[in-house]
Amino acid sequence: MSNPRKPEQSVTTTCAYCGVGCGFKAETISGKIVRMTPWKEGKANHGHSCVKGRFAFDYYNHADRVRKPLIRSSISDEWREVTWDEAFNYAASELKRIQLKYGKKSVGAVSSSRCTNEEIFLTQKFARAVLGNNNIDNCARICHSPTQFGLTSTVGWGAASQHFDSILQADVIVVVGANPTEGHPVFGSLMKRRIREGAKLIVIDPRKTETVTSAHCKADIHLAIRPGTNVAILDSIAHVVVKEELYNQQFIDQRCEVDEFHNWCALVSAERYAPEVIGPQCGVDPELIYAAARLYASGPNSAIYYGLGVTEHSQGSTGVMCLGNLALSCGMLGREGVGVNPLRGQGNVQGGSCLGSWPHVFSGYRFVSDKPTRDSFEHEWGVPLDPEPGLRLPNMFDAALAGTFKAMYIMGEDPVQSDPNQNHVIEAFKNMECVILHDLFLNETSKYAHIFLPGSSSLEKDGTFTNAERRVSRVRKVVEPIAGYQDWQIVLKLMNKMGYAVAYDNAGEVLDEIARLSPAYRGMSFDLIDKVGSVQWPCDENAPHGTEVLHREKFPRANGLGTFMLTEYVPTREKTSDRYPMLLTTGRILSQYNVGTQTRRTANQIWHPEDVLEINVEDATQRSISDGDFVTIKSKFGETELRAKISTRVNPGIVYTTFHHAKSKANAVTSDLSDWATNCPEYKVTAVDVIPKNITNLIYESIASHEKIDQLGN
């Protein structure tokens, strides 16, 4: 039977959800999207898709979409609809007023990994060329900033060394702190294909995820570590590699800084990193550490894939360095089937990292303090630029509470829901005089905003995304922007209203500017991507169609050599106690995306209608908690309530939840600790107590009763 919904138009574009970056054919009837069909020519997905990209698309025209700009003088006022021109004028006047009163550095900006490369680039240009400071950050701060720091330190570039298809040549696959079968399902499917063909799988994760055991995917070795002990376990694996001389001496002599290798060996070979010592600290059998080290080193092709379970720790950067060290020591870089690969959680986190949305670097990871680099941007942009690094996002919040930071422009992010220690973030926003939120929907952060600029979804704009394998793919406008403008046009108009005269006829001209100023993107253009489908950076005169595998002959460091960083294990300061005896860790689920702003407004909601707290049966029995009971989760930072789910996936003493629903308020309890190098929050380790809801009420009633008696006695 013929399809009754034959499309009138089909546009090839790129999914904006996870970092896989699948290609889709978006099909429309009468200007409305009716179907997303996986694109068979998509080099990231080869015609495959997950339930998010395939079905969760109709959020774009949901009734909750804000269609007109909103303003208000105070967060206690009601929103008032205004014209675009009035909104731009008000935003510009407020930013100018605040800078005049409090100084040039009293304002800043945040870009989004849900937005295109072009929009991210323009947002950091807005901060630097228009606001006149380097107070610019992006959501990679709270997820993969340790990737940029840790991999740059060891191998020279903070990005995946391989393309996804390279896994089909891996003999040993190591997954650390990631759950690709749910978080990156199309890549997870590719991984399962290789496992069915005979590859061995090592998983390092506190939780027995679907990647550990599910259909067609069973780990040969699962190191179910105690949250917060990543560096300890990785140093212990390195201990075995060094002690048993499993390293690749030829690779080290030819491709690495040998003196630094010896320094690293001296550290990890210390007895404090022996499996017999580390195993009990991490909660794993020492023999499994030996087995993991021997299997990884034997290869012959071993590939590492990691996620937020590595980066979102107080030693996140150190953990990434551990992975770089391990790969270098065993010669697992520079060819197909090996490498160190971050699995990025959002569609354009890699682009956010590449294109200058950091307070210390321009696009291409070049320092704002470097005069020749700064000169090139000043020549292109026609204004002097600040040589001093700006504030990171957590520093912006701290400065707001201190009274020195007064305004923020936020594109496509919801820090109140997504950032840690929620109460701290809320108080910071309350202390600002102007918060400009540029997004699709009113969200938790909009409660503290003064100006709301309605944005465009990825289905309503032109541009590019850079996925987790460095692949730059086209985002094409499928339908007209509901609110009237594409996001890059909104940033441009705000720049103009601020008095900075600049014009682009289309988003392709922004990519052309990126190419002029960013060495790894030098050969990029809409025309090239339209011609070849997608391009992995670096793309330049030496690689006109891009680069699939990095580090084949040398590493992008000054001397061309990889190096070994010292990775001493320093236990997190977040520890359990009699008051908070359990550790909370967090993650994602297949059907929902990030903080759920989009997917919760689609039919995907029926698969995950609420976040739940996974708790081991032993812990639940001790607390008289039954499956489905509501419980209170308390930490020293705050508390929230969730429904309990009795689970065999977590060990005793560990509880786990997702963070896709605003009402769950997972970040009301998360720690305020962060990575020592990048300020990436330690989401994965928070000491908590879990109390049945009825017991909690009794405790509160008892406290209230005692307080009343005390008052009567006084």
XYZ file of C-alpha atoms in Angstrom:
714
model
C 0.000 0.000 0.000
C 1.328 3.451 -0.816
C 2.355 5.728 2.029
C -0.584 8.081 2.763
C 1.857 10.676 4.074
C 4.022 11.207 1.030
C 6.209 14.252 1.761
C 6.175 17.339 -0.394
C 9.732 18.275 0.501
C 12.793 16.574 2.003
C 15.775 18.419 3.473
C 19.004 16.750 4.597
C 20.159 17.994 8.001
C 21.936 16.894 11.199
C 20.403 15.754 14.486
C 21.013 18.176 17.354
C 20.750 15.686 20.198
C 23.822 13.642 21.247
C 27.382 13.942 19.987
C 26.980 11.247 17.315
C 25.513 13.818 14.912
C 23.330 11.566 12.773
C 22.260 12.679 9.315
C 18.509 12.822 8.627
C 16.092 13.575 5.842
C 13.508 15.925 7.346
C 10.266 15.464 5.417
C 7.527 18.093 5.326
C 3.917 18.502 4.207
C 2.433 21.996 3.963
C 5.432 23.450 5.735
C 5.141 21.105 8.730
C 7.633 18.354 9.575
C 5.952 14.952 9.484
C 8.857 12.526 9.538
C 12.604 12.243 10.209
C 14.170 9.528 8.084
C 17.770 8.480 8.805
C 20.039 9.513 5.939
C 21.795 6.504 4.434
C 24.701 8.667 3.259
C 25.307 10.091 6.740
C 28.903 9.220 7.565
C 28.265 9.264 11.312
C 25.212 6.988 11.269
C 25.014 5.237 7.854
C 21.213 5.297 7.868
C 20.745 4.299 11.515
C 19.095 6.369 14.246
C 17.824 6.303 17.820
C 14.403 7.079 19.274
C 15.330 10.701 19.945
C 16.473 11.720 16.492
C 13.850 9.571 14.785
C 10.771 10.530 16.784
C 11.450 13.441 19.170
C 11.268 16.259 16.616
C 7.855 17.845 17.085
C 8.959 19.922 20.069
C 9.835 22.559 17.477
C 6.177 23.606 17.095
C 4.987 22.792 20.604
C 2.436 25.167 22.134
C 5.004 26.115 24.803
C 7.310 27.721 22.235
C 7.824 31.409 22.950
C 7.002 33.222 19.728
C 7.539 36.862 20.683
C 10.236 38.643 22.712
C 9.475 39.250 26.375
C 10.824 41.861 28.792
C 10.299 42.947 32.390
C 12.064 45.347 34.745
C 12.158 42.982 37.699
C 11.904 39.208 38.104
C 8.909 39.845 40.358
C 7.029 41.443 37.439
C 4.950 39.660 34.818
C 6.445 39.187 31.354
C 5.380 41.693 28.710
C 5.354 40.873 24.980
C 7.242 43.394 22.848
C 8.489 43.775 19.280
C 11.913 42.514 18.302
C 13.149 46.057 17.897
C 12.017 47.019 21.391
C 13.650 43.904 22.868
C 16.975 44.582 21.126
C 16.913 48.236 22.178
C 16.161 47.340 25.789
C 18.845 44.633 25.930
C 21.472 46.941 24.423
C 20.580 49.836 26.708
C 20.723 47.645 29.810
C 24.122 46.177 28.891
C 25.489 49.653 28.177
C 24.041 51.034 31.422
C 25.533 48.254 33.507
C 28.976 48.506 31.907
C 28.978 52.270 32.396
C 28.064 51.862 36.070
C 30.046 48.762 37.048
C 32.781 48.509 34.421
C 33.452 46.702 31.169
C 33.994 43.325 32.850
C 30.725 43.315 34.812
C 28.918 41.449 32.001
C 29.446 38.177 30.141
C 27.971 35.564 27.827
C 27.317 31.818 27.627
C 26.910 29.854 24.390
C 25.152 26.545 23.822
C 26.061 23.170 22.379
C 22.523 22.980 20.988
C 23.461 25.833 18.666
C 25.522 25.801 15.499
C 29.226 26.454 15.115
C 28.378 29.754 13.509
C 26.179 30.859 16.414
C 28.754 29.774 18.991
C 31.444 31.695 17.131
C 29.273 34.821 16.952
C 28.471 34.617 20.663
C 32.148 34.643 21.619
C 32.700 37.425 19.091
C 29.873 39.364 20.764
C 31.600 39.007 24.151
C 35.058 39.929 22.895
C 34.470 42.493 20.169
C 31.272 44.117 21.490
C 31.257 43.708 25.267
C 35.015 44.147 25.255
C 36.015 41.319 27.585
C 36.705 37.573 27.615
C 33.842 36.641 29.953
C 32.598 33.899 27.630
C 31.949 30.253 28.450
C 29.878 27.330 27.212
C 28.206 24.206 28.526
C 31.367 22.155 27.922
C 32.512 23.803 31.156
C 30.215 21.457 33.053
C 30.849 18.326 30.986
C 33.961 18.053 28.802
C 36.292 20.925 29.736
C 38.652 18.310 31.289
C 38.831 16.639 27.876
C 40.263 19.765 26.323
C 42.754 20.226 29.147
C 43.720 16.592 29.704
C 44.127 15.464 26.096
C 45.825 18.707 25.062
C 48.362 18.096 27.839
C 49.233 14.581 26.661
C 48.586 14.292 22.927
C 48.132 17.921 21.846
C 44.454 18.170 20.840
C 41.399 17.916 23.082
C 39.355 15.832 20.681
C 38.714 12.269 19.535
C 41.649 10.705 17.773
C 39.468 8.430 15.607
C 36.345 8.403 13.477
C 33.487 6.216 14.724
C 33.958 3.510 12.097
C 37.479 2.941 13.408
C 35.979 0.829 16.207
C 35.309 -1.892 13.642
C 39.049 -2.564 13.652
C 39.424 -2.604 17.440
C 40.277 -5.881 19.168
C 39.778 -4.513 22.681
C 37.249 -1.796 23.529
C 37.532 0.071 26.823
C 34.509 2.111 27.938
C 35.167 4.362 30.927
C 32.429 6.355 32.624
C 30.086 6.170 29.646
C 27.028 4.196 28.589
C 27.004 4.396 24.786
C 24.163 1.930 24.325
C 21.884 4.562 25.917
C 23.767 7.868 25.749
C 25.136 7.469 22.196
C 22.982 4.639 20.866
C 23.937 4.711 17.190
C 27.610 4.494 18.102
C 26.628 1.941 20.760
C 25.078 -0.189 18.027
C 28.322 -0.017 16.049
C 30.216 -1.063 19.173
C 27.885 -4.041 19.687
C 28.442 -5.086 16.080
C 32.187 -5.219 16.710
C 31.677 -7.160 19.960
C 29.555 -9.723 18.099
C 32.474 -10.074 15.704
C 34.764 -10.998 18.602
C 36.188 -7.830 20.146
C 36.685 -7.889 23.917
C 34.995 -5.301 26.142
C 36.260 -3.703 29.347
C 33.856 -1.384 31.197
C 34.878 0.860 34.091
C 31.713 2.226 35.703
C 30.148 2.193 39.182
C 26.854 1.021 37.703
C 25.991 -2.149 35.807
C 24.827 -0.251 32.726
C 23.313 -1.577 29.510
C 26.845 -1.452 28.101
C 27.933 -3.937 30.787
C 25.147 -6.395 30.078
C 22.340 -6.209 27.518
C 21.366 -7.792 24.230
C 24.503 -8.307 22.108
C 26.671 -6.477 24.650
C 28.336 -8.140 27.610
C 31.527 -6.921 29.201
C 34.395 -9.385 29.533
C 35.614 -7.323 32.486
C 33.530 -4.902 34.543
C 35.349 -2.786 37.105
C 32.420 -1.564 39.215
C 34.446 1.102 40.996
C 33.391 3.278 43.885
C 32.454 6.760 42.543
C 35.391 9.145 42.732
C 38.145 6.538 42.277
C 38.734 6.779 38.507
C 42.298 8.045 38.825
C 43.162 5.370 41.378
C 41.935 2.521 39.175
C 43.570 3.914 36.011
C 46.876 4.434 37.805
C 46.624 0.874 39.083
C 46.095 -0.433 35.541
C 49.159 1.608 34.541
C 51.030 0.057 37.485
C 50.511 -3.392 35.989
C 51.518 -2.169 32.510
C 54.790 -0.789 33.889
C 55.604 -3.562 36.369
C 54.976 -6.319 33.821
C 56.644 -4.304 31.025
C 53.552 -4.460 28.851
C 54.291 -1.040 27.333
C 55.379 -0.469 23.715
C 59.001 0.626 24.029
C 59.452 1.207 20.305
C 56.478 3.579 20.127
C 57.653 5.412 23.241
C 61.202 5.845 21.893
C 60.000 7.117 18.519
C 56.866 9.100 19.364
C 57.088 10.257 22.995
C 59.131 12.327 25.428
C 61.146 9.493 26.963
C 62.238 11.338 30.122
C 58.602 12.071 30.950
C 57.777 8.416 30.385
C 60.345 7.438 33.013
C 58.949 10.021 35.443
C 55.479 8.600 34.914
C 56.746 5.054 35.415
C 58.291 6.071 38.730
C 54.931 7.372 39.898
C 52.587 4.587 38.825
C 54.978 1.766 39.730
C 54.854 2.809 43.397
C 53.361 0.151 45.644
C 50.497 2.457 46.632
C 49.088 1.829 43.130
C 49.423 -1.955 43.223
C 46.078 -3.680 42.527
C 46.191 -5.297 45.958
C 46.194 -1.799 47.497
C 43.893 0.003 45.056
C 41.346 -2.788 44.613
C 39.888 -2.505 48.130
C 39.875 1.321 47.894
C 37.906 1.185 44.640
C 35.689 -1.721 45.647
C 36.922 -4.133 42.959
C 38.755 -7.462 42.892
C 42.511 -6.822 42.357
C 42.612 -9.707 39.883
C 40.221 -7.807 37.616
C 42.678 -4.891 37.531
C 45.456 -7.231 36.421
C 43.185 -8.770 33.797
C 42.099 -5.378 32.436
C 45.688 -4.131 32.122
C 46.873 -7.273 30.363
C 43.921 -7.337 27.978
C 44.255 -3.656 27.023
C 48.018 -3.852 26.494
C 47.784 -7.044 24.436
C 45.485 -5.446 21.855
C 46.830 -5.552 19.269
C 44.333 -2.741 18.635
C 42.806 -1.284 21.802
C 40.492 1.729 21.749
C 39.312 3.863 24.667
C 35.922 5.598 24.749
C 34.976 7.688 27.751
C 32.289 10.048 28.965
C 31.170 12.262 31.806
C 31.912 9.529 34.321
C 35.552 10.499 33.787
C 35.325 14.259 33.400
C 32.736 15.272 36.007
C 35.025 14.749 38.981
C 37.346 16.849 41.104
C 40.134 15.003 39.285
C 38.403 15.046 35.903
C 41.393 16.463 34.026
C 43.699 14.019 35.803
C 41.457 11.130 34.752
C 41.644 12.214 31.107
C 45.431 12.481 31.406
C 45.464 8.910 32.765
C 43.760 7.726 29.574
C 46.226 9.656 27.413
C 49.161 8.215 29.347
C 47.828 4.679 29.030
C 47.299 4.937 25.276
C 50.756 6.433 24.732
C 52.467 3.809 26.872
C 50.935 0.936 24.902
C 51.277 2.597 21.479
C 47.504 2.740 20.976
C 47.373 5.938 18.911
C 47.914 6.978 15.300
C 46.196 4.181 13.372
C 42.777 2.620 12.838
C 41.212 0.660 15.693
C 42.939 2.431 18.585
C 42.851 5.908 20.150
C 41.313 7.905 22.990
C 37.833 9.166 22.212
C 35.506 11.347 24.301
C 31.835 10.567 23.731
C 30.329 14.045 23.715
C 26.908 14.306 25.295
C 25.397 17.107 23.199
C 25.232 17.645 19.463
C 27.793 20.430 19.262
C 29.883 20.254 22.443
C 32.952 19.705 20.283
C 32.086 22.806 18.271
C 31.620 24.786 21.461
C 35.117 23.768 22.474
C 36.702 24.407 19.071
C 35.268 27.816 18.331
C 36.393 30.055 21.137
C 33.664 29.828 23.764
C 36.273 29.698 26.502
C 37.494 32.675 28.550
C 41.162 31.984 27.814
C 41.291 30.946 24.150
C 40.049 32.061 20.752
C 38.772 29.566 18.183
C 41.318 26.864 17.488
C 42.389 26.748 21.155
C 44.808 29.704 20.754
C 45.400 31.845 23.812
C 43.956 35.336 24.098
C 47.275 36.330 25.687
C 49.220 35.445 22.514
C 49.797 38.715 20.660
C 50.167 37.357 17.080
C 46.926 35.402 17.515
C 45.176 38.383 19.022
C 46.465 40.598 16.197
C 44.825 38.340 13.607
C 41.435 38.644 15.335
C 41.817 42.393 15.852
C 42.573 42.804 12.141
C 39.488 40.785 11.168
C 37.147 42.350 13.731
C 38.467 45.908 13.655
C 38.605 46.472 17.420
C 41.234 46.060 20.176
C 40.796 42.886 22.213
C 41.441 42.162 25.879
C 44.641 40.116 26.423
C 43.521 38.918 29.865
C 41.480 35.715 30.250
C 37.914 36.283 31.405
C 35.657 34.613 33.933
C 34.585 30.991 33.717
C 30.871 30.350 34.242
C 31.251 29.306 37.921
C 33.390 32.426 38.476
C 30.625 34.560 36.940
C 28.218 33.211 39.539
C 30.709 33.825 42.351
C 31.346 37.370 41.093
C 27.593 37.993 40.921
C 27.258 37.058 44.580
C 30.215 39.337 45.336
C 28.417 42.194 43.552
C 30.904 42.736 40.698
C 29.159 40.795 37.914
C 25.770 42.201 36.929
C 24.567 40.951 33.547
C 24.638 37.782 31.478
C 23.551 36.867 27.945
C 22.704 33.147 27.750
C 22.096 31.390 24.458
C 20.273 28.046 24.664
C 21.227 27.003 28.196
C 19.367 26.494 31.474
C 22.011 26.872 34.201
C 19.483 26.780 37.044
C 18.541 23.228 36.100
C 21.808 21.986 34.620
C 24.513 23.512 36.830
C 25.496 22.118 40.246
C 24.533 23.450 43.669
C 21.272 24.915 42.378
C 20.629 27.190 45.350
C 23.991 28.913 44.792
C 23.170 29.483 41.103
C 19.728 30.918 41.901
C 21.152 33.382 44.413
C 23.722 34.492 41.838
C 21.019 35.191 39.250
C 18.982 37.101 41.807
C 21.980 39.373 42.304
C 22.208 40.298 38.605
C 20.479 43.364 37.187
C 20.012 42.036 33.656
C 19.748 38.410 32.556
C 19.100 37.978 28.825
C 17.888 34.472 28.019
C 17.813 33.381 24.374
C 15.983 30.047 24.104
C 12.992 28.129 22.743
C 10.979 27.752 25.942
C 10.593 29.441 29.284
C 12.644 27.287 31.654
C 14.022 27.283 35.190
C 16.507 30.055 34.391
C 13.792 32.219 32.830
C 12.355 32.647 36.335
C 15.344 34.917 37.002
C 15.608 36.581 33.567
C 14.674 40.110 32.543
C 14.723 39.708 28.760
C 13.665 36.642 26.787
C 14.653 36.381 23.120
C 12.767 33.504 21.420
C 15.256 31.343 19.562
C 15.114 28.909 16.663
C 15.422 25.141 16.809
C 17.999 23.296 14.715
C 15.170 22.572 12.268
C 14.711 26.302 11.602
C 18.257 27.417 10.827
C 21.338 27.029 8.659
C 24.819 26.260 9.895
C 27.060 23.382 10.938
C 27.600 21.056 13.899
C 30.875 19.390 14.913
C 30.212 15.942 16.368
C 32.222 13.819 18.806
C 34.494 12.474 16.044
C 35.346 16.037 14.849
C 32.943 15.663 11.917
C 31.512 18.958 10.656
C 28.096 18.454 9.056
C 25.488 20.792 7.615
C 22.462 21.928 9.533
C 19.854 23.058 7.004
C 16.693 25.041 7.505
C 13.684 22.736 7.105
C 10.924 25.129 8.174
C 10.778 28.870 8.743
C 11.776 30.113 12.221
C 8.627 30.282 14.340
C 9.744 33.474 16.085
C 11.004 35.090 12.896
C 14.784 34.864 13.124
C 17.506 32.241 13.063
C 19.695 32.374 16.168
C 22.750 33.700 14.337
C 20.625 36.578 13.055
C 19.504 37.405 16.605
C 23.092 37.627 17.832
C 23.976 39.758 14.816
C 21.142 42.202 15.469
C 22.100 42.487 19.128
C 25.679 43.260 18.094
C 24.424 45.970 15.749
C 22.197 47.507 18.451
C 25.220 47.682 20.717
C 26.910 49.858 18.086
C 29.105 47.233 16.440
C 28.516 47.379 12.691
C 28.878 43.966 11.107
C 26.824 42.117 8.487
C 26.515 38.596 7.113
C 24.159 37.697 4.297
C 23.965 34.061 5.398
C 25.402 31.607 7.927
C 27.899 30.356 5.343
C 29.698 33.693 5.544
C 30.190 33.137 9.269
C 31.818 29.763 8.538
C 34.045 31.528 6.012
C 35.202 33.851 8.805
C 35.773 30.867 11.095
C 37.923 29.327 8.368
C 40.011 32.501 8.046
C 40.688 32.601 11.781
C 40.844 28.910 12.805
C 43.638 26.699 11.404
C 41.838 23.349 11.849
C 38.791 24.709 9.963
C 40.806 26.536 7.308
C 39.489 24.521 4.378
C 35.874 24.426 5.547
C 32.967 25.954 3.647
C 29.308 25.235 3.015
C 30.235 24.428 -0.586
C 32.780 21.784 0.439
C 30.437 20.139 2.955
C 27.574 20.178 0.457
C 29.881 18.483 -2.039
C 31.379 15.712 0.140
C 28.684 15.301 2.807
C 30.736 16.102 5.920
C 34.337 16.884 6.840
C 36.434 16.029 9.889
C 38.883 18.646 11.099
C 41.692 19.373 10.612
C 40.720 20.384 7.106
C 43.377 22.425 5.338
C 45.736 22.393 2.366
C 47.335 19.172 3.673
C 43.961 17.477 4.157
C 41.496 19.203 1.798
C 38.714 16.715 2.585
C 39.475 16.411 6.289
C 41.218 13.924 8.588
C 39.716 10.723 9.950
C 42.577 9.554 12.198
C 44.815 11.926 14.130
C 48.428 11.514 15.276
C 49.542 9.151 12.489
C 53.054 10.589 12.281
C 53.353 13.212 15.000
C 51.388 14.835 17.788
C 50.235 18.477 17.538
C 52.640 19.644 20.209
C 55.634 21.943 19.700
C 58.112 19.053 19.388
C 55.676 16.657 17.721
C 55.941 14.177 20.608
C 53.355 12.839 23.003
C 54.089 13.283 26.680
C 53.215 11.683 29.996
C 51.599 13.687 32.773
C 51.984 12.846 36.444
C 48.618 11.684 37.729
C 48.788 11.324 41.489
C 45.483 10.131 42.925
C 43.956 12.684 45.295
C 40.711 11.441 46.885
C 37.727 13.741 46.559
C 36.845 15.882 49.564
C 33.231 14.758 49.147
C 33.041 11.825 51.542
C 30.356 9.779 53.188
C 29.655 10.212 56.887
C 27.190 9.041 59.516
C 24.885 11.851 58.409
C 25.341 11.261 54.664
C 26.268 7.577 54.343
C 25.658 7.005 50.620
C 27.122 8.277 47.352
C 24.864 9.695 44.632
C 25.964 9.520 41.008
C 24.056 10.616 37.894
C 23.607 9.725 34.231
C 21.292 9.720 31.209
C 18.674 7.500 29.630
C 17.966 6.553 26.020
C 14.643 8.283 25.393
C 15.402 11.674 26.976
C 18.012 14.321 26.219
C 19.957 16.377 28.730
C 17.620 18.537 30.890
C 14.637 17.423 28.820
C 13.667 20.847 27.466
C 12.976 19.341 24.037
C 12.292 15.627 24.542
C 9.826 16.163 27.393
C 7.657 18.017 24.878
C 7.386 15.007 22.574
C 5.836 11.544 22.758
C 9.194 10.260 24.089
C 7.875 11.425 27.450
C 5.854 8.212 27.796
C 9.076 6.146 27.970
C 10.564 8.143 30.838
C 7.876 10.221 32.543
C 9.942 10.878 35.653
C 13.459 10.583 37.051
C 13.771 7.843 39.663
C 16.386 6.950 42.259
C 18.004 3.570 41.744
C 18.889 1.996 45.091
C 20.334 -1.406 45.920
C 17.953 -3.883 47.586
C 20.240 -4.130 50.615
C 20.141 -0.380 51.225
C 16.408 -0.246 50.549
C 15.681 -3.036 53.040
C 17.723 -1.328 55.754
C 15.688 1.865 55.220
C 12.276 0.175 54.861
C 12.008 1.462 51.301
C 9.830 -0.434 48.837
C 9.897 -0.181 45.080
C 7.919 2.898 44.027
C 8.093 4.676 47.378
C 8.845 8.377 47.379
C 12.078 9.160 49.208
C 13.887 12.305 50.292
C 17.482 12.647 49.120
C 19.493 14.986 51.327
C 23.005 16.363 51.057
C 24.729 19.258 52.772
C 23.828 21.368 49.718
C 20.079 20.747 49.621
C 17.414 18.114 49.187
C 14.865 16.780 46.715
C 12.317 13.993 46.382
C 12.238 11.110 43.912
C 10.492 7.788 43.517
C 12.709 4.843 44.516
C 13.481 2.005 42.143
C 14.985 -1.139 43.660
C 17.886 -2.052 41.398
C 20.674 -4.570 40.938
C 22.555 -2.090 38.748
C 24.104 -0.221 41.693
C 26.208 -1.643 44.501
C 25.303 -1.152 48.169
C 26.129 2.364 49.300
C 25.550 3.840 45.822
C 22.395 5.507 44.487
C 21.827 6.768 40.962
C 19.450 9.083 39.138
C 18.975 10.876 35.841
C 18.369 14.625 35.499
C 15.944 14.981 32.597
C 13.042 16.508 34.554
C 13.118 19.967 36.117
C 10.819 18.877 38.946
C 13.402 16.284 40.036
C 15.864 19.019 41.036
C 18.810 16.638 41.039
C 21.191 19.573 41.146
C 19.628 20.842 44.355
C 21.737 18.193 46.099
C 24.878 17.921 43.946
C 28.269 18.916 45.289
C 29.913 22.309 44.841
C 33.304 20.669 44.254
C 34.846 20.845 40.807
C 37.815 19.738 38.710
C 41.064 21.280 39.895
C 42.026 22.497 36.405
C 38.790 23.458 34.656
C 36.037 23.924 37.260
C 34.012 21.104 35.701
C 31.559 20.164 38.489
C 31.852 16.918 40.404
C 28.355 15.734 39.522
C 29.291 12.086 39.878
C 30.094 12.054 43.601
C 27.770 13.542 46.211
C 27.389 12.233 49.757
C 23.678 11.874 50.564
C 21.194 10.239 52.828
C 18.043 8.590 51.502
C 15.006 8.632 53.791
C 11.495 7.284 53.155
C 9.074 10.163 52.600
C 6.762 9.132 55.441
C 9.692 8.956 57.868
C 10.887 12.344 56.660
C 7.492 13.852 57.463
C 7.544 12.294 60.925
C 11.004 13.730 61.554
C 9.870 17.202 60.442
C 6.717 16.961 62.569
C 8.800 15.916 65.565
C 11.205 18.809 65.075
C 8.300 21.258 64.687
C 6.669 19.871 67.833
C 9.856 20.253 69.879
C 10.322 23.803 68.583
C 6.751 24.659 69.606
C 7.302 23.226 73.095
C 10.542 25.236 73.403
C 8.710 28.413 72.396
C 5.974 27.780 74.992
C 8.608 27.126 77.630
C 10.303 30.428 76.843
